[in-house]
Amino acid sequence: MFLRFKIFFLALFILALTACTPSVSEVPSTPVEEIPAASTDLSAIKIYLLAKEGELVTASLTLQDAAARYYSLAEVANFDYAALTTGQHAEVVEIVQDAQAAWRIASPRYEQIEGIVAGVPSLAEYDVILDAGASAEEDPEGATPFDLTLPDGRILPQPGNLFGVLEATLWGTDADFAALDILPDFDGNGVTDFGEAIPDANVLKAAADTFATYVADLQTASNAWQPTEADAFTALVVMIPTMTEYFDSWKNSRFVAGDASTQRDFVAISRLADIQDILGSLEVVYSGVQTLVATVNPIQADQIATDLTNLKTFVADVYAEEQTGKRFSPEEADLLGAEAQNRATALAGQIAQFAAQLNITVEE
Amino acid sequence: MKKLILLSVLLLAGILALPVRAATVSPAQTAETIRAALFDAQMAFSRDGHESAVQLAAAQTAYEDEFAATLASADPQADARIRAGFQTLEMALTVTDAPAFAAARAQVWTALLAGGTAVVEQATLSGDVPLAQTWLSVREYRTATRFSRPSADATLALTDLAAGTLTPEDAHLAVRADLLDTYQARLAQALRDLSAADASHFSVRRAELAALAEGYFAILAPVYEAQRGPDARLAAVNTFAALQTAALAGDDLTPMLAEVDVVLHDFRAAPLSPKEEARRAGQLLRYISLVPIEYGRGVVDGRVTRDFEIQEAITFQEGAQAAFDDLESLLAAQEPAQTQEVATHLTTLAHQLNATLSGTEIATPTEVKTTAEQATMRLEAIMPEAWTAQASTGDFDVITSLLDQLVAAVSTGDYEMAESSRLEAYAIMEVGPEAKLLVFAPQLNLTLEGLFWYGDDQQPGLGALIQARAPLNEIRATRTVLDGHLAEAQKTLSASTAPAAIASNAGVIVFREGLEAVLILASLLSSLRGVENVRLRRPLWVGSLGALLATGVTWLLVRGVLLTFARFGEKLEAVVSLIAIGVLLVITNWFFHKAYWMNWLAQFHARKRTLLNGEAGLWLGLAALGFTSVYREGFETVLFLQALVLEGGIKIVLVGLLVGLLATAVVGWITFRLQVNLPYKKMLIVTGVMIGVVLLVMVGNTVHILQVVGWLPIHTLPWLALPYWTGMWFGLFATWEGIGLQIIAAVFVVGSYYLVEGQKGRRKARTVSPLSPSSPPPHPLAPHDILPGMPKFNSIQEIFDLAPDYFLPENADGVEGSVQFEFSGEGGGAWFLQVNGPQLTVAPGHLSAHDMYASASAQDTLDIANGNLNPMTAYFKGKLNVLGDTSKIFAFQKVFRLPEQLAWLKSIK
């Protein structure tokens, strides 16, 4: 018994000695494959993504249906929008408002997953197509990859992201997508309010059909996606620090610049709402890897979660003020955007440090 | 009174505990508290002066309570700027000067960053890793963009410093580089934002951003001074101050921003790390080499046939120029004249390309190629070896970057640009890593080539996809697969071995050395059995335990020494691997050269006898004996395992170590506790063969590393197509050097075995000849064929009866030793044989102590004696067991003449 104890003791002793040796294996030239000490459950991210996509698909089909009805109506009127507006006023108002309502449902659903879609390399192209890509006219380098073929045979080359095209069509912020020479009065108040517009039926149908198709494709791609830790960290590091971009959109939108704004997109819903939705999706992503981060530094892991929530709250507070009627000056918007960007950059920087310490590659 | 004392103590404890509680707030949290409070103060500035004052006070309190003492000590200037900033904030609040408030806010924040940087740098240099790590979080990061991610160099450097893999000086260099790079990037961003704010007439933002720029430059100013002198620094500081004054005054900032541009022109604050230097060097050489390739595709017969190829050539020339700019000062410090020549060649190259693009003059492809080659030739002559040796890392980076461009081009529908990026990425692959991959992983190279071009049924290649205008998701799918194989290629070229192979090698070595230690101990303890010898056994065990401790300490010391050379990376690995090969050769010799083994044991036993015969220092002597007998094995193990740790990391080696130790523990348990003899000979043979394999793997991998670092040439074996895994598992790479040296190692080990055995055979033959001149040639397995009619032994007694007849007392002077025999089965019993100088005692029964212990069945013993059973076969099969001081065999050879009937035994090997 004594001998057995001694052997056992010696083995333990040797192991303890070697284990106490600094992690000398990590000589720079011979990288060691690190095995994360804690397992992560990323399935919640996918579940969240698919749930939101389910709602997005439903909204896209509703929008597609409204667009089809509007097209039929316009076709009967031989695409004479003046005649259509006067002759079928009630139907036009109903259908356009149905389509706008469907868009209003679809847009936040997408924003609630944009942090994931845009941040995951295998899904990111859908973000360009649906929400982020510019038109070829605006940015030839970052333009959307598709052309829009209209039912009448016209082709709109790389018209920009589909949410943007649909928004401009439904709210009448682009003369190519809506009959801006017609000034309808949907609510009978005697004036044409913002959002009271007569869409080009060809554009609306083509955009709504294409939109529904890509949304379905996104759902398929998401189903096939197997979330990895690298995906999660990449999404966080890539998407968190995009606050300036969103605040710039907000600053230049009619929510800040008012009627002086010439911005085509982001007119129906304040960009501040979008930012909150995006940050919400990133909270979901972070919750998937927080356990892993905590293996390196549990206090900072919690702090990041808190800071992420605080960033969302910061934006929510600004949004709440906006909802109560406050109109921020462009300089205030710039200052708020800089503050959000500073917080976001700090968060992304910290997360990138943990990714490096965990030997997880943040993809570029 | 007691209550009063108790109360006082509690109060005192409470006061003392205050700093402790305060310390639980991290510097990062405090910094964020200050930053957020100042921001809230500014937001409340115009609408709620009281709220603004409250927030300002909160920021000041946080600074005084948590930071002031540390920053005043680490960076008094930063502390002064912060205090001045707070005063300005108070004043601005009083006079309701929003721009001044915003500027002071930026001043406080950037001074905090400067102070945090100072704390981190000082703590890093002094090796206070926890302090450095804690304060490193008081920093900003580069803003992540589509093509860049925040650097983690400082964080990782501190992790390495904590682990001991970086010296404080090297860690400091990395930390400094990261922070300086970050703040220079933030300075550039602040200036861009300032320009935009100026254009938008944002008075508050202008003031804030100008102050931010001034604050960031204050962090960089010492480096600026080091590079350009104190006068330049003063001028620069004044420029930034003037910029801020102009911003506060509401002046047009355009001229001041232009002045700042001049001040910052060509200024790089962050020193390039050695890795970055090598990466830039790789890019420089690669981009220059690609210029004539692109140009040659675009110009035919003095005409530009493809504009975009010329544009790409210009892109690569500009890339080369940028890389050269980063390295120029370093190169010029060594070779100013040749560096100037390179600069001239690059300028000529730029002129040639631009003239072609503009159509003013079209250089021939040969002229462009000549210019590029001249630049390359000069560069290769003056570049440090470390840069060119690691150039393949740069290759993979460039390939990745080009593939990013490819995907980006496809996403915009620009398939022509995508094809161009693909070709360039492939060209880099072709002229860079491919040469080594052809040698070390030819199949992987084929796979990569397929993915770059046409692919196969399962995975189409990028070339085919681009040609077919495939959608982005299909391009991405192939890109993902390609990335995986590129990573595999990079891993292959960095000389990595399969973790399981490393763990197995470690386990084999530990078990083998452990087995030897067990056998030595068993040998020493065999004559010290019985309760009466407990006092003698104990010091041996204590010594052995001490040896294990010493082995652990040796491990730490050796690691410490190696870590100081860790910066040499693969070169260190190569050197340590060579040492490991030396250790392996010793080990294999120890196995095959039994004589050495015996001599080693004989020395131990001689020392033991001397100790046992002496009175003084017995305990210590035996402890030392136990120590040396085990420590030698431990020392060998430590030396060998270093190579494996460098190659695969400590965790993998620990797994092997654990398995080896457990196996050794099992053998030790059976031997010492259960007192059962194992087939040690077989085990030594098996482990010896395994170590032979380990040796060959180690030789192959070491040659591979030596070739990767450029210390050995590479000559391929084109007719030998080895799969990729043979390299990872067996160190088999199809080069003359690798395979050749592995064969030489094998020949050395096996050949030395036969050489030694041959010498032993001749020695035995010389010994036999006087006794038996007509003795037959050796034939170990059929003695009856050799000596027909030889008389048979019918009992054990008859064998032992012969012993006195063959004893040579004249040779026995000084010889001492005893053997205890145990014969089992019918006709068995216990016998002993004891030599004490000329005195021989042979008798049935037991000795209280003996040097050797032999056991077998009576029948097997008779079969051996009668030549019906090969004693070595019996030994290998475990039929004959011998324990203890086997060196006595050699001593007894001198004092016993072998009976003629057993003379044939001498021929047995």
mmCIF file with all atom_site columns, N, CA and C in Angstrom, chain B residues 28 154 184 188 240 258 291 339 443 516-517 527 623 633 696 710 741 764 860 876 889:
data_model
loop_
_atom_site.group_PDB
_atom_site.id
_atom_site.type_symbol
_atom_site.label_atom_id
_atom_site.label_alt_id
_atom_site.label_comp_id
_atom_site.label_asym_id
_atom_site.label_entity_id
_atom_site.label_seq_id
_atom_site.pdbx_PDB_ins_code
_atom_site.Cartn_x
_atom_site.Cartn_y
_atom_site.Cartn_z
_atom_site.occupancy
_atom_site.B_iso_or_equiv
_atom_site.pdbx_formal_charge
_atom_site.auth_seq_id
_atom_site.auth_comp_id
_atom_site.auth_asym_id
_atom_site.auth_atom_id
_atom_site.pdbx_PDB_model_num
ATOM 1  N N  . ALA B 1 28  ? -10.221 50.175  -16.197 1.00 0.00 ? 28  ALA B N  1
ATOM 2  C CA . ALA B 1 28  ? -11.068 50.329  -17.380 1.00 0.00 ? 28  ALA B CA 1
ATOM 3  C C  . ALA B 1 28  ? -12.429 50.904  -16.991 1.00 0.00 ? 28  ALA B C  1
ATOM 4  N N  . ALA B 1 154 ? -0.691  43.777  -28.268 1.00 0.00 ? 154 ALA B N  1
ATOM 5  C CA . ALA B 1 154 ? -0.286  44.127  -26.907 1.00 0.00 ? 154 ALA B CA 1
ATOM 6  C C  . ALA B 1 154 ? -0.807  43.097  -25.912 1.00 0.00 ? 154 ALA B C  1
ATOM 7  N N  . GLN B 1 184 ? -1.904  56.557  -33.558 1.00 0.00 ? 184 GLN B N  1
ATOM 8  C CA . GLN B 1 184 ? -1.668  57.252  -34.822 1.00 0.00 ? 184 GLN B CA 1
ATOM 9  C C  . GLN B 1 184 ? -2.899  57.123  -35.727 1.00 0.00 ? 184 GLN B C  1
ATOM 10 N N  . ALA B 1 188 ? -5.274  60.133  -37.102 1.00 0.00 ? 188 ALA B N  1
ATOM 11 C CA . ALA B 1 188 ? -5.675  60.310  -38.503 1.00 0.00 ? 188 ALA B CA 1
ATOM 12 C C  . ALA B 1 188 ? -7.198  60.406  -38.619 1.00 0.00 ? 188 ALA B C  1
ATOM 13 N N  . PHE B 1 240 ? -0.140  71.782  -33.786 1.00 0.00 ? 240 PHE B N  1
ATOM 14 C CA . PHE B 1 240 ? -1.392  71.231  -33.252 1.00 0.00 ? 240 PHE B CA 1
ATOM 15 C C  . PHE B 1 240 ? -2.071  72.234  -32.309 1.00 0.00 ? 240 PHE B C  1
ATOM 16 N N  . ALA B 1 258 ? -3.715  71.631  -43.514 1.00 0.00 ? 258 ALA B N  1
ATOM 17 C CA . ALA B 1 258 ? -2.654  71.393  -44.497 1.00 0.00 ? 258 ALA B CA 1
ATOM 18 C C  . ALA B 1 258 ? -1.288  71.394  -43.806 1.00 0.00 ? 258 ALA B C  1
ATOM 19 N N  . VAL B 1 291 ? 5.353   42.719  -60.927 1.00 0.00 ? 291 VAL B N  1
ATOM 20 C CA . VAL B 1 291 ? 5.257   43.849  -61.869 1.00 0.00 ? 291 VAL B CA 1
ATOM 21 C C  . VAL B 1 291 ? 5.570   43.405  -63.302 1.00 0.00 ? 291 VAL B C  1
ATOM 22 N N  . THR B 1 339 ? 20.705  50.788  -50.731 1.00 0.00 ? 339 THR B N  1
ATOM 23 C CA . THR B 1 339 ? 19.301  51.143  -50.494 1.00 0.00 ? 339 THR B CA 1
ATOM 24 C C  . THR B 1 339 ? 18.881  52.258  -51.448 1.00 0.00 ? 339 THR B C  1
ATOM 25 N N  . GLN B 1 443 ? 0.692   16.433  -52.896 1.00 0.00 ? 443 GLN B N  1
ATOM 26 C CA . GLN B 1 443 ? -0.743  16.224  -53.134 1.00 0.00 ? 443 GLN B CA 1
ATOM 27 C C  . GLN B 1 443 ? -1.551  17.445  -52.737 1.00 0.00 ? 443 GLN B C  1
ATOM 28 N N  . GLU B 1 516 ? 14.144  1.882   -17.705 1.00 0.00 ? 516 GLU B N  1
ATOM 29 C CA . GLU B 1 516 ? 15.553  1.727   -17.342 1.00 0.00 ? 516 GLU B CA 1
ATOM 30 C C  . GLU B 1 516 ? 15.764  2.063   -15.870 1.00 0.00 ? 516 GLU B C  1
ATOM 31 N N  . ALA B 1 517 ? 15.106  3.138   -15.428 1.00 0.00 ? 517 ALA B N  1
ATOM 32 C CA . ALA B 1 517 ? 15.254  3.529   -14.026 1.00 0.00 ? 517 ALA B CA 1
ATOM 33 C C  . ALA B 1 517 ? 14.739  2.424   -13.110 1.00 0.00 ? 517 ALA B C  1
ATOM 34 N N  . SER B 1 527 ? 19.456  -7.288  -3.813  1.00 0.00 ? 527 SER B N  1
ATOM 35 C CA . SER B 1 527 ? 20.261  -7.903  -2.757  1.00 0.00 ? 527 SER B CA 1
ATOM 36 C C  . SER B 1 527 ? 19.969  -7.304  -1.394  1.00 0.00 ? 527 SER B C  1
ATOM 37 N N  . ALA B 1 623 ? 21.732  6.956   -0.688  1.00 0.00 ? 623 ALA B N  1
ATOM 38 C CA . ALA B 1 623 ? 20.796  7.936   -1.245  1.00 0.00 ? 623 ALA B CA 1
ATOM 39 C C  . ALA B 1 623 ? 21.371  8.524   -2.530  1.00 0.00 ? 623 ALA B C  1
ATOM 40 N N  . GLU B 1 633 ? 18.476  9.055   -16.049 1.00 0.00 ? 633 GLU B N  1
ATOM 41 C CA . GLU B 1 633 ? 17.350  8.820   -16.966 1.00 0.00 ? 633 GLU B CA 1
ATOM 42 C C  . GLU B 1 633 ? 16.470  10.062  -17.060 1.00 0.00 ? 633 GLU B C  1
ATOM 43 N N  . LEU B 1 696 ? 14.101  8.051   -36.161 1.00 0.00 ? 696 LEU B N  1
ATOM 44 C CA . LEU B 1 696 ? 13.954  8.310   -37.598 1.00 0.00 ? 696 LEU B CA 1
ATOM 45 C C  . LEU B 1 696 ? 12.978  9.465   -37.841 1.00 0.00 ? 696 LEU B C  1
ATOM 46 N N  . GLY B 1 710 ? 16.220  27.314  -43.879 1.00 0.00 ? 710 GLY B N  1
ATOM 47 C CA . GLY B 1 710 ? 17.252  27.596  -44.871 1.00 0.00 ? 710 GLY B CA 1
ATOM 48 C C  . GLY B 1 710 ? 18.644  27.149  -44.479 1.00 0.00 ? 710 GLY B C  1
ATOM 49 N N  . LEU B 1 741 ? 19.321  11.220  -44.698 1.00 0.00 ? 741 LEU B N  1
ATOM 50 C CA . LEU B 1 741 ? 19.786  11.255  -43.311 1.00 0.00 ? 741 LEU B CA 1
ATOM 51 C C  . LEU B 1 741 ? 19.012  10.271  -42.441 1.00 0.00 ? 741 LEU B C  1
ATOM 52 N N  . LYS B 1 764 ? 34.616  -13.398 -27.497 1.00 0.00 ? 764 LYS B N  1
ATOM 53 C CA . LYS B 1 764 ? 34.255  -14.686 -26.913 1.00 0.00 ? 764 LYS B CA 1
ATOM 54 C C  . LYS B 1 764 ? 35.035  -15.819 -27.575 1.00 0.00 ? 764 LYS B C  1
ATOM 55 N N  . ASP B 1 860 ? 13.458  -26.965 -17.052 1.00 0.00 ? 860 ASP B N  1
ATOM 56 C CA . ASP B 1 860 ? 14.033  -26.025 -18.015 1.00 0.00 ? 860 ASP B CA 1
ATOM 57 C C  . ASP B 1 860 ? 15.529  -25.886 -17.776 1.00 0.00 ? 860 ASP B C  1
ATOM 58 N N  . PHE B 1 876 ? 13.926  -14.901 -22.885 1.00 0.00 ? 876 PHE B N  1
ATOM 59 C CA . PHE B 1 876 ? 12.952  -14.073 -23.578 1.00 0.00 ? 876 PHE B CA 1
ATOM 60 C C  . PHE B 1 876 ? 11.533  -14.530 -23.298 1.00 0.00 ? 876 PHE B C  1
ATOM 61 N N  . ILE B 1 889 ? 28.012  -11.469 -13.679 1.00 0.00 ? 889 ILE B N  1
ATOM 62 C CA . ILE B 1 889 ? 28.266  -12.475 -14.702 1.00 0.00 ? 889 ILE B CA 1
ATOM 63 C C  . ILE B 1 889 ? 29.653  -12.284 -15.283 1.00 0.00 ? 889 ILE B C  1
#
